[in-house]
PDB file of C-alpha atoms in Angstrom:
ATOM      1  CA  MET D   1      15.523  -3.826 -14.452  1.00 37.00           C
ATOM      2  CA  THR D   2      14.620  -1.217 -11.524  1.00 43.00           C
ATOM      3  CA  SER D   3      17.005  -1.843  -7.949  1.00 54.00           C
ATOM      4  CA  PHE D   4      14.799  -2.490  -4.684  1.00 69.00           C
ATOM      5  CA  THR D   5      16.656   0.229  -3.485  1.00 82.00           C
ATOM      6  CA  GLN D   6      14.783   3.374  -4.888  1.00 86.00           C
ATOM      7  CA  PHE D   7      12.454   2.312  -2.201  1.00 89.00           C
ATOM      8  CA  ASP D   8      14.821   2.714   0.446  1.00 87.00           C
ATOM      9  CA  ASN D   9      13.996   6.141   2.834  1.00 85.00           C
ATOM     10  CA  GLU D  10      10.417   6.808   0.835  1.00 90.00           C
ATOM     11  CA  ALA D  11       7.219   7.337   3.374  1.00 90.00           C
ATOM     12  CA  PHE D  12       4.710   7.178  -0.171  1.00 93.00           C
ATOM     13  CA  VAL D  13       4.532   4.984  -3.408  1.00 96.00           C
ATOM     14  CA  SER D  14       2.336   4.786  -5.828  1.00 97.00           C
ATOM     15  CA  ILE D  15       0.419   1.537  -6.530  1.00 97.00           C
ATOM     16  CA  GLU D  16      -1.126   1.239 -10.550  1.00 98.00           C
ATOM     17  CA  THR D  17      -3.615  -1.276 -10.117  1.00 98.00           C
ATOM     18  CA  PHE D  18      -6.196  -2.344 -12.906  1.00 98.00           C
ATOM     19  CA  ARG D  19      -9.863  -2.575 -13.972  1.00 97.00           C
ATOM     20  CA  LYS D  20     -11.464  -5.434 -15.666  1.00 95.00           C
ATOM     21  CA  THR D  21     -10.886  -3.041 -18.623  1.00 95.00           C
ATOM     22  CA  GLY D  22      -7.176  -3.005 -18.578  1.00 95.00           C
ATOM     23  CA  ALA D  23      -7.078   0.614 -17.474  1.00 97.00           C
ATOM     24  CA  GLY D  24      -4.292   1.140 -14.307  1.00 97.00           C
ATOM     25  CA  VAL D  25      -5.410   3.774 -11.479  1.00 97.00           C
ATOM     26  CA  ARG D  26      -2.574   4.792  -9.114  1.00 97.00           C
ATOM     27  CA  THR D  27      -3.439   5.801  -5.702  1.00 96.00           C
ATOM     28  CA  PRO D  28      -0.557   6.985  -3.178  1.00 95.00           C
ATOM     29  CA  ILE D  29      -0.241   5.342  -0.050  1.00 94.00           C
ATOM     30  CA  TRP D  30       2.343   5.150   2.666  1.00 91.00           C
ATOM     31  CA  PHE D  31       4.449   1.252   2.914  1.00 94.00           C
ATOM     32  CA  ALA D  32       5.967  -0.910   5.001  1.00 93.00           C
ATOM     33  CA  GLU D  33       8.920  -2.809   4.631  1.00 92.00           C
ATOM     34  CA  LEU D  34      10.421  -6.657   5.767  1.00 91.00           C
ATOM     35  CA  ASP D  35      11.317  -9.247   3.774  1.00 89.00           C
ATOM     36  CA  GLY D  36      11.540  -7.990   0.920  1.00 87.00           C
ATOM     37  CA  GLN D  37       7.742  -7.383   0.624  1.00 92.00           C
ATOM     38  CA  LEU D  38       6.467  -4.044   0.916  1.00 95.00           C
ATOM     39  CA  LEU D  39       3.672  -3.383   3.250  1.00 96.00           C
ATOM     40  CA  LEU D  40       0.554  -1.519   2.431  1.00 96.00           C
ATOM     41  CA  TRP D  41      -2.262  -0.625   5.070  1.00 88.00           C
ATOM     42  CA  THR D  42      -5.964  -0.245   3.393  1.00 90.00           C
ATOM     43  CA  ASP D  43      -9.784  -0.018   4.298  1.00 87.00           C
ATOM     44  CA  VAL D  44     -11.309  -3.909   3.405  1.00 90.00           C
ATOM     45  CA  HIS D  45     -13.302  -2.408   1.035  1.00 89.00           C
ATOM     46  CA  SER D  46     -11.000   0.159  -1.498  1.00 90.00           C
ATOM     47  CA  GLY D  47     -11.355   0.379  -5.087  1.00 94.00           C
ATOM     48  CA  LYS D  48      -7.179  -0.915  -4.929  1.00 96.00           C
ATOM     49  CA  VAL D  49      -8.599  -4.206  -2.875  1.00 96.00           C
ATOM     50  CA  LYS D  50     -11.558  -5.441  -5.319  1.00 96.00           C
ATOM     51  CA  ARG D  51      -8.927  -4.631  -7.957  1.00 98.00           C
ATOM     52  CA  ILE D  52      -6.256  -6.953  -6.421  1.00 98.00           C
ATOM     53  CA  ARG D  53      -8.364  -9.918  -5.847  1.00 97.00           C
ATOM     54  CA  ASN D  54      -9.273  -9.683  -9.489  1.00 97.00           C
ATOM     55  CA  ASN D  55      -5.291  -8.623 -10.970  1.00 98.00           C
ATOM     56  CA  PRO D  56      -2.449  -8.676  -8.656  1.00 98.00           C
ATOM     57  CA  HIS D  57       0.008  -8.047 -11.376  1.00 98.00           C
ATOM     58  CA  VAL D  58       0.511  -4.565 -10.299  1.00 98.00           C
ATOM     59  CA  ASN D  59       3.037  -2.207 -10.354  1.00 97.00           C
ATOM     60  CA  ILE D  60       5.098   0.398  -7.981  1.00 96.00           C
ATOM     61  CA  ALA D  61       7.319   3.269  -7.949  1.00 96.00           C
ATOM     62  CA  PRO D  62       8.169   5.638  -5.091  1.00 96.00           C
ATOM     63  CA  CYS D  63       6.275   9.257  -4.694  1.00 96.00           C
ATOM     64  CA  LYS D  64       5.190  11.987  -3.271  1.00 94.00           C
ATOM     65  CA  ARG D  65       2.059  12.306  -0.992  1.00 90.00           C
ATOM     66  CA  PHE D  66       0.078  13.065  -3.372  1.00 92.00           C
ATOM     67  CA  GLY D  67       1.344  10.787  -6.329  1.00 93.00           C
ATOM     68  CA  ASP D  68       4.798  12.819  -7.581  1.00 96.00           C
ATOM     69  CA  ILE D  69       6.066  10.573  -9.037  1.00 96.00           C
ATOM     70  CA  THR D  70      10.098   9.957  -8.051  1.00 95.00           C
ATOM     71  CA  GLY D  71      10.917   6.894  -9.281  1.00 93.00           C
ATOM     72  CA  ASP D  72      10.810   4.158 -11.699  1.00 94.00           C
ATOM     73  CA  TRP D  73       7.848   1.610 -12.696  1.00 95.00           C
ATOM     74  CA  VAL D  74       7.987  -1.310 -10.525  1.00 94.00           C
ATOM     75  CA  PRO D  75       5.679  -5.456 -12.070  1.00 95.00           C
ATOM     76  CA  ALA D  76       4.897  -6.687  -8.267  1.00 96.00           C
ATOM     77  CA  GLN D  77       2.634  -9.231  -7.692  1.00 97.00           C
ATOM     78  CA  ALA D  78      -0.122  -8.468  -4.963  1.00 98.00           C
ATOM     79  CA  SER D  79      -1.957 -10.412  -2.302  1.00 97.00           C
ATOM     80  CA  ILE D  80      -3.962  -9.448   0.576  1.00 98.00           C
ATOM     81  CA  ASP D  81      -2.963 -10.495   3.256  1.00 96.00           C
ATOM     82  CA  GLU D  82      -6.493  -9.956   6.476  1.00 94.00           C
ATOM     83  CA  THR D  83      -5.567 -12.424   9.323  1.00 95.00           C
ATOM     84  CA  PRO D  84      -5.394  -9.989  12.480  1.00 94.00           C
ATOM     85  CA  ALA D  85      -1.997 -10.620  12.523  1.00 96.00           C
ATOM     86  CA  ALA D  86      -0.682  -9.791   9.095  1.00 95.00           C
ATOM     87  CA  VAL D  87      -2.864  -6.508   9.754  1.00 91.00           C
ATOM     88  CA  ALA D  88      -1.563  -5.598  12.879  1.00 92.00           C
ATOM     89  CA  GLU D  89       1.884  -5.650  12.184  1.00 95.00           C
ATOM     90  CA  THR D  90       1.254  -3.656   9.156  1.00 93.00           C
ATOM     91  CA  GLU D  91       0.211  -1.280  11.418  1.00 89.00           C
ATOM     92  CA  ALA D  92       2.724  -1.115  13.842  1.00 91.00           C
ATOM     93  CA  LEU D  93       5.094  -0.912  11.606  1.00 92.00           C
ATOM     94  CA  LEU D  94       3.486   2.100   9.467  1.00 89.00           C
ATOM     95  CA  ARG D  95       3.127   3.957  12.796  1.00 87.00           C
ATOM     96  CA  ARG D  96       7.454   3.721  13.826  1.00 89.00           C
ATOM     97  CA  LYS D  97       8.288   4.523  10.604  1.00 86.00           C
ATOM     98  CA  ILE D  98       5.429   7.599  10.200  1.00 81.00           C
ATOM     99  CA  GLY D  99       4.999   8.357  13.575  1.00 74.00           C
ATOM    100  CA  ILE D 100       2.621  10.972  14.178  1.00 74.00           C
ATOM    101  CA  GLY D 101       1.264  11.683  11.035  1.00 72.00           C
ATOM    102  CA  PHE D 102      -0.048   8.417  11.200  1.00 67.00           C
ATOM    103  CA  VAL D 103      -1.488   8.377  14.188  1.00 66.00           C
ATOM    104  CA  LEU D 104      -2.670  11.867  13.711  1.00 66.00           C
ATOM    105  CA  PHE D 105      -4.192   9.687  10.336  1.00 65.00           C
ATOM    106  CA  ARG D 106      -6.136   7.204  12.208  1.00 61.00           C
ATOM    107  CA  ILE D 107      -7.398   9.994  15.069  1.00 59.00           C
ATOM    108  CA  ILE D 108      -9.235  11.132  11.501  1.00 62.00           C
ATOM    109  CA  ASP D 109      -9.887   7.833  10.554  1.00 64.00           C
ATOM    110  CA  LYS D 110     -11.660   6.426  12.741  1.00 61.00           C
ATOM    111  CA  ALA D 111     -13.649   9.709  12.880  1.00 54.00           C
ATOM    112  CA  ARG D 112     -15.107   9.634   9.410  1.00 61.00           C
ATOM    113  CA  ASP D 113     -15.406   5.738  10.075  1.00 62.00           C
ATOM    114  CA  ARG D 114     -17.938   5.968  12.399  1.00 53.00           C
ATOM    115  CA  GLY D 115     -19.456   2.140  12.695  1.00 54.00           C
ATOM    116  CA  ARG D 116     -19.071   1.559   8.652  1.00 53.00           C
ATOM    117  CA  GLY D 117     -16.569  -1.382  10.192  1.00 56.00           C
ATOM    118  CA  GLY D 118     -13.127   0.327   9.013  1.00 65.00           C
ATOM    119  CA  ARG D 119     -12.466  -3.327   8.753  1.00 82.00           C
ATOM    120  CA  ARG D 120      -8.125  -3.117   7.358  1.00 87.00           C
ATOM    121  CA  VAL D 121      -6.127  -5.320   5.453  1.00 94.00           C
ATOM    122  CA  CYS D 122      -2.385  -6.248   4.903  1.00 95.00           C
ATOM    123  CA  ILE D 123      -1.547  -6.223   1.184  1.00 97.00           C
ATOM    124  CA  ARG D 124       1.710  -8.142   0.133  1.00 97.00           C
ATOM    125  CA  ILE D 125       3.565  -5.920  -2.750  1.00 96.00           C
ATOM    126  CA  SER D 126       6.473  -8.367  -3.791  1.00 94.00           C
ATOM    127  CA  PHE D 127       9.037  -8.388  -6.194  1.00 89.00           C
ATOM    128  CA  PRO D 128       9.231 -12.275  -8.379  1.00 80.00           C
ATOM    129  CA  ASP D 129      11.761 -10.701 -10.739  1.00 69.00           C
ATOM    130  CA  GLN D 130      13.717  -8.712  -8.450  1.00 61.00           C
ATOM    131  CA  LYS D 131      17.371 -10.751  -7.893  1.00 50.00           C
TER     132      LYS D 131
END
């Protein structure tokens, strides 16, 4: 089994979510770690959120910014946490971990959003088989 430590000192993971047809969709995304879970922060209307709501089984691998995989794929469970506390905590963890890159991303993201609501959610990734 792959060790959880492969995610240490990484900024991005590729999350593979699954369409209703079973086809996988891989997306690179920043993540933070808290209490043995990976926390992702994304728009509530994103495709990955829709796919996770339909199927919580995902695969996760460390990757580079544009999705080049740098480690092994690990099966995991994803859940959507829409509570304001979870979203704020995840944003704060990412801001601390990523630094100025995350701050710049937020500025661009807010400008691009312009009135669409921009509601964020926390995706919690857990590893049920992790010992």
